[in-house]
Amino acid sequence: MPPRISQFRSASVLLVRRKPVHTAKIVNVRVVQPARGFAHQKDLPVAEQPKGPNQEQLPHVSEEAAAMGKITGEGGPDLDQGTPVQELMKRDEKAQDKAPQVLQDDLNTTKPKGSRSYSTSARRLQDAPLIEMEDAEVIPEGAKWPLPALPLPPNANLKYRYDPVVQQVTNLLMKDGKLSVAQRNMAHILTYLRTAPPPQPTRPLLPSAPPPSHLPLHPILYLTLAIDSIAPLFRIRSQRGVAGGGAALQIPVPLGLRQRRRQSVEWILDAVSKKQSSGSGRNMFATKVAQEIVSIVEGRSAIWQRREGVHKLGITARANLTLGRRR
């Protein structure tokens, strides 16, 4: 049977029950402060505290000494010329013993008044007079930089802003018309030559070549020296029917400066193409070219034997020049 509900217990429960208490909601009221005005609208408050140590700086030691000398009448240091080191060292005997021999000799000798070989100037930078440039370039109105002087130099054109050797080698490095890739390889070659250790040449380079220790400091000169050192003076041209009959004679033909450099760069690229790859990446080709240039300057490259072979063949075939002219 279900339990019966006690009437007394239920009544007591109803009497003890309280009414629910309603809590008031707290509303956050944001106080909007007025915007701060500018400094010229209202005077800023003045601090009542004393000034800090960095607000009132003491004068310079030489300026303080000059002011004291003016008060006492003894005469202080000259702020325009500074205090000579000799006058400071005369007051300190220990400094005289440790001073350089030049200053010790200067202390023992007497000099006329007003001569100051060594001076520690105490003038401040803000007190120094401004230097007026009489020959300053005048920038015209509407221009950011002054106009160049006329006539323009030959390398002032945008197309000829690079070194001639760098421009020619870059064009020879270019493949499929990708100039940006060739320029990136050229930049890597020059960086490799700049950071490489000084070479040790074993073959005679050009007569006007700088010392080997100076070559890494000038990578463009480094590149030019390597190319001009192996550049042949002439090329061998085969010509038939000169001496009569169908035999071909070899005739040496002199080359110009750009032709000689082009031939040497083609030899370098041919030697690089036969080398094995020592790594991977887009700078692998440029690294092999730079290593070949270093080996040329050091005399370890096989291009030197190739150049000597062309010169020997040209000297042997120089007798055929008279036959080639008759035609």
Tab-separated table of C-alpha atoms in Angstrom:
chain	number	residue	atom	x	y	z
A	1	MET	CA	0.000	0.000	0.000
A	2	PRO	CA	1.318	3.488	-0.677
A	3	PRO	CA	2.305	5.493	2.382
A	4	ARG	CA	-0.243	7.909	3.718
A	5	ILE	CA	0.456	11.614	3.633
A	6	SER	CA	0.589	13.121	7.098
A	7	GLN	CA	-1.460	16.330	7.286
A	8	PHE	CA	0.524	17.717	10.244
A	9	ARG	CA	3.873	17.248	8.519
A	10	SER	CA	2.722	18.868	5.333
A	11	ALA	CA	1.290	21.819	7.238
A	12	SER	CA	4.568	22.373	9.049
A	13	VAL	CA	6.394	22.373	5.804
A	14	LEU	CA	4.084	24.999	4.371
A	15	LEU	CA	4.519	27.209	7.389
A	16	VAL	CA	8.341	27.111	7.297
A	17	ARG	CA	8.604	27.927	3.589
A	18	ARG	CA	9.788	31.454	2.857
A	19	LYS	CA	9.138	33.761	0.009
A	20	PRO	CA	11.824	33.977	-2.670
A	21	VAL	CA	14.197	36.927	-2.335
A	22	HIS	CA	14.626	38.940	-5.511
A	23	THR	CA	18.190	40.354	-5.831
A	24	ALA	CA	18.576	43.660	-7.521
A	25	LYS	CA	20.604	43.680	-10.742
A	26	ILE	CA	23.841	45.650	-10.656
A	27	VAL	CA	24.075	47.910	-13.650
A	28	ASN	CA	27.608	48.950	-14.642
A	29	VAL	CA	27.534	52.613	-15.409
A	30	ARG	CA	30.529	53.732	-17.504
A	31	VAL	CA	31.716	57.187	-16.697
A	32	VAL	CA	32.849	58.929	-19.853
A	33	GLN	CA	35.735	61.242	-19.124
A	34	PRO	CA	36.150	64.312	-21.227
A	35	ALA	CA	38.825	64.152	-23.900
A	36	ARG	CA	42.145	65.758	-23.099
A	37	GLY	CA	42.669	68.988	-24.922
A	38	PHE	CA	45.790	70.166	-26.649
A	39	ALA	CA	48.647	71.824	-24.845
A	40	HIS	CA	47.869	75.261	-26.272
A	41	GLN	CA	44.281	75.214	-25.014
A	42	LYS	CA	45.181	75.139	-21.363
A	43	ASP	CA	48.430	75.564	-19.513
A	44	LEU	CA	49.905	72.334	-18.282
A	45	PRO	CA	50.275	71.956	-14.503
A	46	VAL	CA	53.664	72.776	-13.091
A	47	ALA	CA	55.247	70.115	-10.908
A	48	GLU	CA	55.876	71.241	-7.332
A	49	GLN	CA	58.644	68.703	-6.782
A	50	PRO	CA	62.266	69.726	-7.293
A	51	LYS	CA	63.886	68.999	-10.646
A	52	GLY	CA	65.585	65.672	-11.160
A	53	PRO	CA	69.314	65.065	-11.576
A	54	ASN	CA	69.081	64.878	-15.381
A	55	GLN	CA	67.150	68.153	-15.750
A	56	GLU	CA	69.852	70.450	-14.443
A	57	GLN	CA	73.144	69.159	-15.782
A	58	LEU	CA	76.371	70.508	-14.435
A	59	PRO	CA	78.644	72.423	-16.799
A	60	HIS	CA	81.650	70.821	-18.384
A	61	VAL	CA	84.811	70.468	-16.312
A	62	SER	CA	86.727	72.847	-18.549
A	63	GLU	CA	83.894	75.393	-18.498
A	64	GLU	CA	83.750	75.232	-14.715
A	65	ALA	CA	87.530	75.667	-14.516
A	66	ALA	CA	87.354	78.622	-16.884
A	67	ALA	CA	84.615	80.244	-14.773
A	68	MET	CA	86.612	79.760	-11.551
A	69	GLY	CA	89.722	81.122	-13.203
A	70	LYS	CA	87.809	84.193	-14.317
A	71	ILE	CA	86.555	84.802	-10.764
A	72	THR	CA	89.909	84.292	-9.078
A	73	GLY	CA	91.826	86.085	-11.820
A	74	GLU	CA	94.298	83.233	-12.272
A	75	GLY	CA	93.190	82.412	-15.802
A	76	GLY	CA	91.584	79.113	-16.739
A	77	PRO	CA	91.812	76.913	-19.801
A	78	ASP	CA	91.099	78.320	-23.239
A	79	LEU	CA	87.833	76.784	-24.387
A	80	ASP	CA	88.476	77.597	-28.044
A	81	GLN	CA	91.740	75.684	-28.262
A	82	GLY	CA	91.386	73.171	-25.417
A	83	THR	CA	93.849	72.119	-22.762
A	84	PRO	CA	97.158	70.735	-24.059
A	85	VAL	CA	98.097	67.278	-22.947
A	86	GLN	CA	101.494	68.551	-21.854
A	87	GLU	CA	99.939	70.854	-19.252
A	88	LEU	CA	97.941	67.979	-17.818
A	89	MET	CA	100.958	65.697	-17.699
A	90	LYS	CA	103.074	68.285	-15.881
A	91	ARG	CA	100.790	67.906	-12.870
A	92	ASP	CA	101.126	64.106	-12.787
A	93	GLU	CA	104.626	62.668	-12.488
A	94	LYS	CA	103.482	59.064	-12.809
A	95	ALA	CA	101.856	59.846	-16.139
A	96	GLN	CA	105.117	61.337	-17.389
A	97	ASP	CA	106.971	58.070	-16.763
A	98	LYS	CA	104.366	56.038	-18.679
A	99	ALA	CA	103.879	58.569	-21.472
A	100	PRO	CA	105.118	57.870	-25.017
A	101	GLN	CA	108.596	58.970	-25.958
A	102	VAL	CA	107.190	61.654	-28.246
A	103	LEU	CA	105.388	63.373	-25.373
A	104	GLN	CA	108.388	63.006	-23.064
A	105	ASP	CA	110.627	64.730	-25.627
A	106	ASP	CA	107.997	67.427	-26.087
A	107	LEU	CA	107.866	68.077	-22.342
A	108	ASN	CA	111.639	68.522	-22.135
A	109	THR	CA	111.784	70.973	-25.043
A	110	THR	CA	110.495	74.515	-24.809
A	111	LYS	CA	108.121	75.752	-27.444
A	112	PRO	CA	106.874	79.228	-28.208
A	113	LYS	CA	103.616	80.293	-26.643
A	114	GLY	CA	100.522	79.403	-28.554
A	115	SER	CA	101.814	76.190	-30.191
A	116	ARG	CA	99.618	73.203	-29.411
A	117	SER	CA	100.745	69.919	-30.944
A	118	TYR	CA	98.486	67.733	-28.826
A	119	SER	CA	95.211	69.149	-27.607
A	120	THR	CA	92.085	67.814	-25.957
A	121	SER	CA	89.405	70.218	-27.075
A	122	ALA	CA	86.621	70.850	-24.560
A	123	ARG	CA	84.296	72.682	-26.898
A	124	ARG	CA	80.826	71.328	-27.200
A	125	LEU	CA	79.330	70.390	-30.513
A	126	GLN	CA	76.435	72.797	-30.164
A	127	ASP	CA	78.840	75.694	-29.624
A	128	ALA	CA	80.850	74.936	-32.759
A	129	PRO	CA	80.106	77.189	-35.731
A	130	LEU	CA	78.267	75.703	-38.667
A	131	ILE	CA	80.249	75.005	-41.818
A	132	GLU	CA	78.925	76.944	-44.760
A	133	MET	CA	79.281	75.158	-48.078
A	134	GLU	CA	79.779	77.732	-50.767
A	135	ASP	CA	79.972	75.233	-53.604
A	136	ALA	CA	76.880	73.254	-52.581
A	137	GLU	CA	74.846	71.836	-55.443
A	138	VAL	CA	71.524	73.555	-55.950
A	139	ILE	CA	68.550	71.210	-56.322
A	140	PRO	CA	66.048	72.632	-58.806
A	141	GLU	CA	62.411	72.974	-57.865
A	142	GLY	CA	60.485	69.740	-58.267
A	143	ALA	CA	63.599	67.525	-58.264
A	144	LYS	CA	64.722	65.271	-55.441
A	145	TRP	CA	68.407	65.134	-56.382
A	146	PRO	CA	70.673	67.639	-58.117
A	147	LEU	CA	70.978	67.413	-61.867
A	148	PRO	CA	74.016	65.537	-63.248
A	149	ALA	CA	76.903	67.384	-64.758
A	150	LEU	CA	77.098	67.498	-68.536
A	151	PRO	CA	78.420	65.841	-70.630
A	152	LEU	CA	77.297	62.515	-69.195
A	153	PRO	CA	79.963	59.833	-68.650
A	154	PRO	CA	79.860	56.796	-70.961
A	155	ASN	CA	78.567	54.508	-68.164
A	156	ALA	CA	75.681	56.819	-67.220
A	157	ASN	CA	73.250	55.017	-69.490
A	158	LEU	CA	70.959	52.500	-67.800
A	159	LYS	CA	71.992	49.786	-70.239
A	160	TYR	CA	75.705	50.218	-69.487
A	161	ARG	CA	75.604	50.650	-65.709
A	162	TYR	CA	77.489	47.389	-65.078
A	163	ASP	CA	81.129	46.595	-65.741
A	164	PRO	CA	81.740	45.530	-69.372
A	165	VAL	CA	83.240	42.186	-68.308
A	166	VAL	CA	80.354	41.462	-65.924
A	167	GLN	CA	77.823	42.360	-68.615
A	168	GLN	CA	79.494	40.164	-71.239
A	169	VAL	CA	79.901	37.158	-68.932
A	170	THR	CA	76.277	37.501	-67.793
A	171	ASN	CA	75.070	37.398	-71.397
A	172	LEU	CA	77.182	34.304	-72.058
A	173	LEU	CA	75.812	32.598	-68.942
A	174	MET	CA	72.230	33.246	-70.033
A	175	LYS	CA	70.226	30.288	-71.357
A	176	ASP	CA	66.842	30.387	-73.071
A	177	GLY	CA	66.676	34.161	-72.635
A	178	LYS	CA	66.442	33.962	-68.811
A	179	LEU	CA	68.418	37.061	-67.898
A	180	SER	CA	67.350	37.094	-64.247
A	181	VAL	CA	68.750	33.590	-63.719
A	182	ALA	CA	72.043	34.606	-65.352
A	183	GLN	CA	72.264	37.700	-63.159
A	184	ARG	CA	71.639	35.598	-60.066
A	185	ASN	CA	74.421	33.204	-61.099
A	186	MET	CA	76.722	36.142	-61.769
A	187	ALA	CA	76.022	37.545	-58.299
A	188	HIS	CA	76.785	34.158	-56.738
A	189	ILE	CA	80.073	33.929	-58.668
A	190	LEU	CA	81.202	37.340	-57.434
A	191	THR	CA	80.169	36.449	-53.868
A	192	TYR	CA	82.179	33.225	-54.055
A	193	LEU	CA	85.250	35.100	-55.292
A	194	ARG	CA	84.814	37.715	-52.558
A	195	THR	CA	84.642	35.158	-49.744
A	196	ALA	CA	87.273	32.738	-51.115
A	197	PRO	CA	90.766	32.719	-49.578
A	198	PRO	CA	93.572	34.493	-51.479
A	199	PRO	CA	94.855	32.370	-54.384
A	200	GLN	CA	98.400	31.144	-54.802
A	201	PRO	CA	99.296	31.527	-58.495
A	202	THR	CA	101.763	29.088	-60.020
A	203	ARG	CA	101.673	30.611	-63.523
A	204	PRO	CA	102.499	34.160	-64.626
A	205	LEU	CA	99.382	36.312	-64.883
A	206	LEU	CA	99.046	39.693	-66.576
A	207	PRO	CA	101.944	42.109	-65.937
A	208	SER	CA	99.671	44.681	-64.297
A	209	ALA	CA	98.032	42.151	-61.949
A	210	PRO	CA	97.730	43.209	-58.283
A	211	PRO	CA	99.081	41.040	-55.457
A	212	PRO	CA	97.119	37.805	-54.933
A	213	SER	CA	96.105	38.895	-51.428
A	214	HIS	CA	94.195	41.859	-52.911
A	215	LEU	CA	92.118	39.860	-55.386
A	216	PRO	CA	89.312	38.756	-52.997
A	217	LEU	CA	88.784	42.405	-52.083
A	218	HIS	CA	87.900	43.200	-55.718
A	219	PRO	CA	85.859	40.310	-57.162
A	220	ILE	CA	85.285	42.049	-60.507
A	221	LEU	CA	89.047	42.533	-60.897
A	222	TYR	CA	89.467	38.892	-59.867
A	223	LEU	CA	87.104	37.803	-62.651
A	224	THR	CA	88.686	40.104	-65.249
A	225	LEU	CA	92.194	38.892	-64.418
A	226	ALA	CA	91.216	35.240	-64.806
A	227	ILE	CA	89.464	35.820	-68.151
A	228	ASP	CA	92.193	38.016	-69.678
A	229	SER	CA	94.992	35.694	-68.530
A	230	ILE	CA	93.719	32.710	-70.533
A	231	ALA	CA	92.276	34.691	-73.451
A	232	PRO	CA	93.970	33.666	-76.727
A	233	LEU	CA	95.528	36.308	-78.930
A	234	PHE	CA	94.233	34.779	-82.188
A	235	ARG	CA	92.169	31.929	-83.581
A	236	ILE	CA	93.007	29.347	-86.226
A	237	ARG	CA	91.007	29.490	-89.475
A	238	SER	CA	91.118	26.709	-92.053
A	239	GLN	CA	91.125	27.808	-95.707
A	240	ARG	CA	91.161	25.620	-98.788
A	241	GLY	CA	92.773	26.315	-102.157
A	242	VAL	CA	95.243	28.905	-100.931
A	243	ALA	CA	98.400	27.012	-101.886
A	244	GLY	CA	96.791	25.368	-104.920
A	245	GLY	CA	94.849	22.138	-104.819
A	246	GLY	CA	92.304	21.028	-102.286
A	247	ALA	CA	94.523	21.002	-99.190
A	248	ALA	CA	93.341	23.216	-96.339
A	249	LEU	CA	95.809	25.504	-94.690
A	250	GLN	CA	95.545	26.822	-91.166
A	251	ILE	CA	95.812	30.584	-90.954
A	252	PRO	CA	95.995	32.485	-87.641
A	253	VAL	CA	93.541	35.385	-87.340
A	254	PRO	CA	94.014	38.040	-84.642
A	255	LEU	CA	91.130	38.685	-82.228
A	256	GLY	CA	89.819	41.839	-80.611
A	257	LEU	CA	89.350	42.375	-76.886
A	258	ARG	CA	85.717	41.277	-76.710
A	259	GLN	CA	86.422	38.321	-79.030
A	260	ARG	CA	89.301	37.159	-76.833
A	261	ARG	CA	87.160	37.383	-73.701
A	262	ARG	CA	84.304	35.566	-75.364
A	263	GLN	CA	86.605	32.717	-76.357
A	264	SER	CA	87.988	32.404	-72.826
A	265	VAL	CA	84.494	32.375	-71.272
A	266	GLU	CA	83.422	29.660	-73.746
A	267	TRP	CA	86.437	27.584	-72.677
A	268	ILE	CA	85.473	28.061	-69.027
A	269	LEU	CA	81.875	26.980	-69.656
A	270	ASP	CA	83.107	23.979	-71.647
A	271	ALA	CA	85.367	22.911	-68.776
A	272	VAL	CA	82.545	23.413	-66.262
A	273	SER	CA	80.156	21.240	-68.286
A	274	LYS	CA	82.635	18.337	-68.076
A	275	LYS	CA	82.960	18.582	-64.288
A	276	GLN	CA	81.023	16.341	-61.969
A	277	SER	CA	78.404	17.917	-59.759
A	278	SER	CA	79.542	18.250	-56.150
A	279	GLY	CA	76.110	19.142	-54.781
A	280	SER	CA	72.601	20.162	-55.676
A	281	GLY	CA	70.595	23.351	-55.799
A	282	ARG	CA	70.173	26.282	-58.111
A	283	ASN	CA	73.639	27.675	-57.223
A	284	MET	CA	75.486	24.494	-58.240
A	285	PHE	CA	76.330	25.745	-61.749
A	286	ALA	CA	77.522	29.146	-60.489
A	287	THR	CA	79.667	27.471	-57.827
A	288	LYS	CA	81.410	25.296	-60.419
A	289	VAL	CA	82.113	28.356	-62.596
A	290	ALA	CA	83.592	30.228	-59.619
A	291	GLN	CA	85.758	27.237	-58.683
A	292	GLU	CA	87.041	27.053	-62.262
A	293	ILE	CA	87.961	30.755	-62.143
A	294	VAL	CA	89.914	30.207	-58.923
A	295	SER	CA	91.726	27.226	-60.453
A	296	ILE	CA	92.625	29.370	-63.486
A	297	VAL	CA	94.255	32.024	-61.326
A	298	GLU	CA	96.102	29.363	-59.332
A	299	GLY	CA	97.290	27.683	-62.569
A	300	ARG	CA	95.543	24.320	-61.965
A	301	SER	CA	93.042	24.508	-64.829
A	302	ALA	CA	93.438	22.564	-68.067
A	303	ILE	CA	92.498	25.691	-70.031
A	304	TRP	CA	96.099	26.856	-69.797
A	305	GLN	CA	97.243	23.869	-71.920
A	306	ARG	CA	94.439	24.613	-74.378
A	307	ARG	CA	95.612	28.204	-74.744
A	308	GLU	CA	99.243	27.137	-75.172
A	309	GLY	CA	98.198	24.652	-77.869
A	310	VAL	CA	96.417	27.359	-79.855
A	311	HIS	CA	99.421	29.680	-79.601
A	312	LYS	CA	101.861	26.966	-80.686
A	313	LEU	CA	99.708	26.089	-83.680
A	314	GLY	CA	99.397	29.762	-84.604
A	315	ILE	CA	103.158	30.295	-84.439
A	316	THR	CA	103.711	27.249	-86.618
A	317	ALA	CA	101.134	28.399	-89.179
A	318	ARG	CA	102.251	32.015	-89.355
A	319	ALA	CA	104.066	31.236	-92.614
A	320	ASN	CA	100.661	30.735	-94.246
A	321	LEU	CA	99.719	34.370	-93.747
A	322	THR	CA	101.367	35.389	-97.022
A	323	LEU	CA	99.415	32.753	-98.910
A	324	GLY	CA	96.160	33.846	-97.390
A	325	ARG	CA	96.725	37.468	-98.404
A	326	ARG	CA	97.222	36.652	-102.119
A	327	ARG	CA	93.674	35.491	-102.394
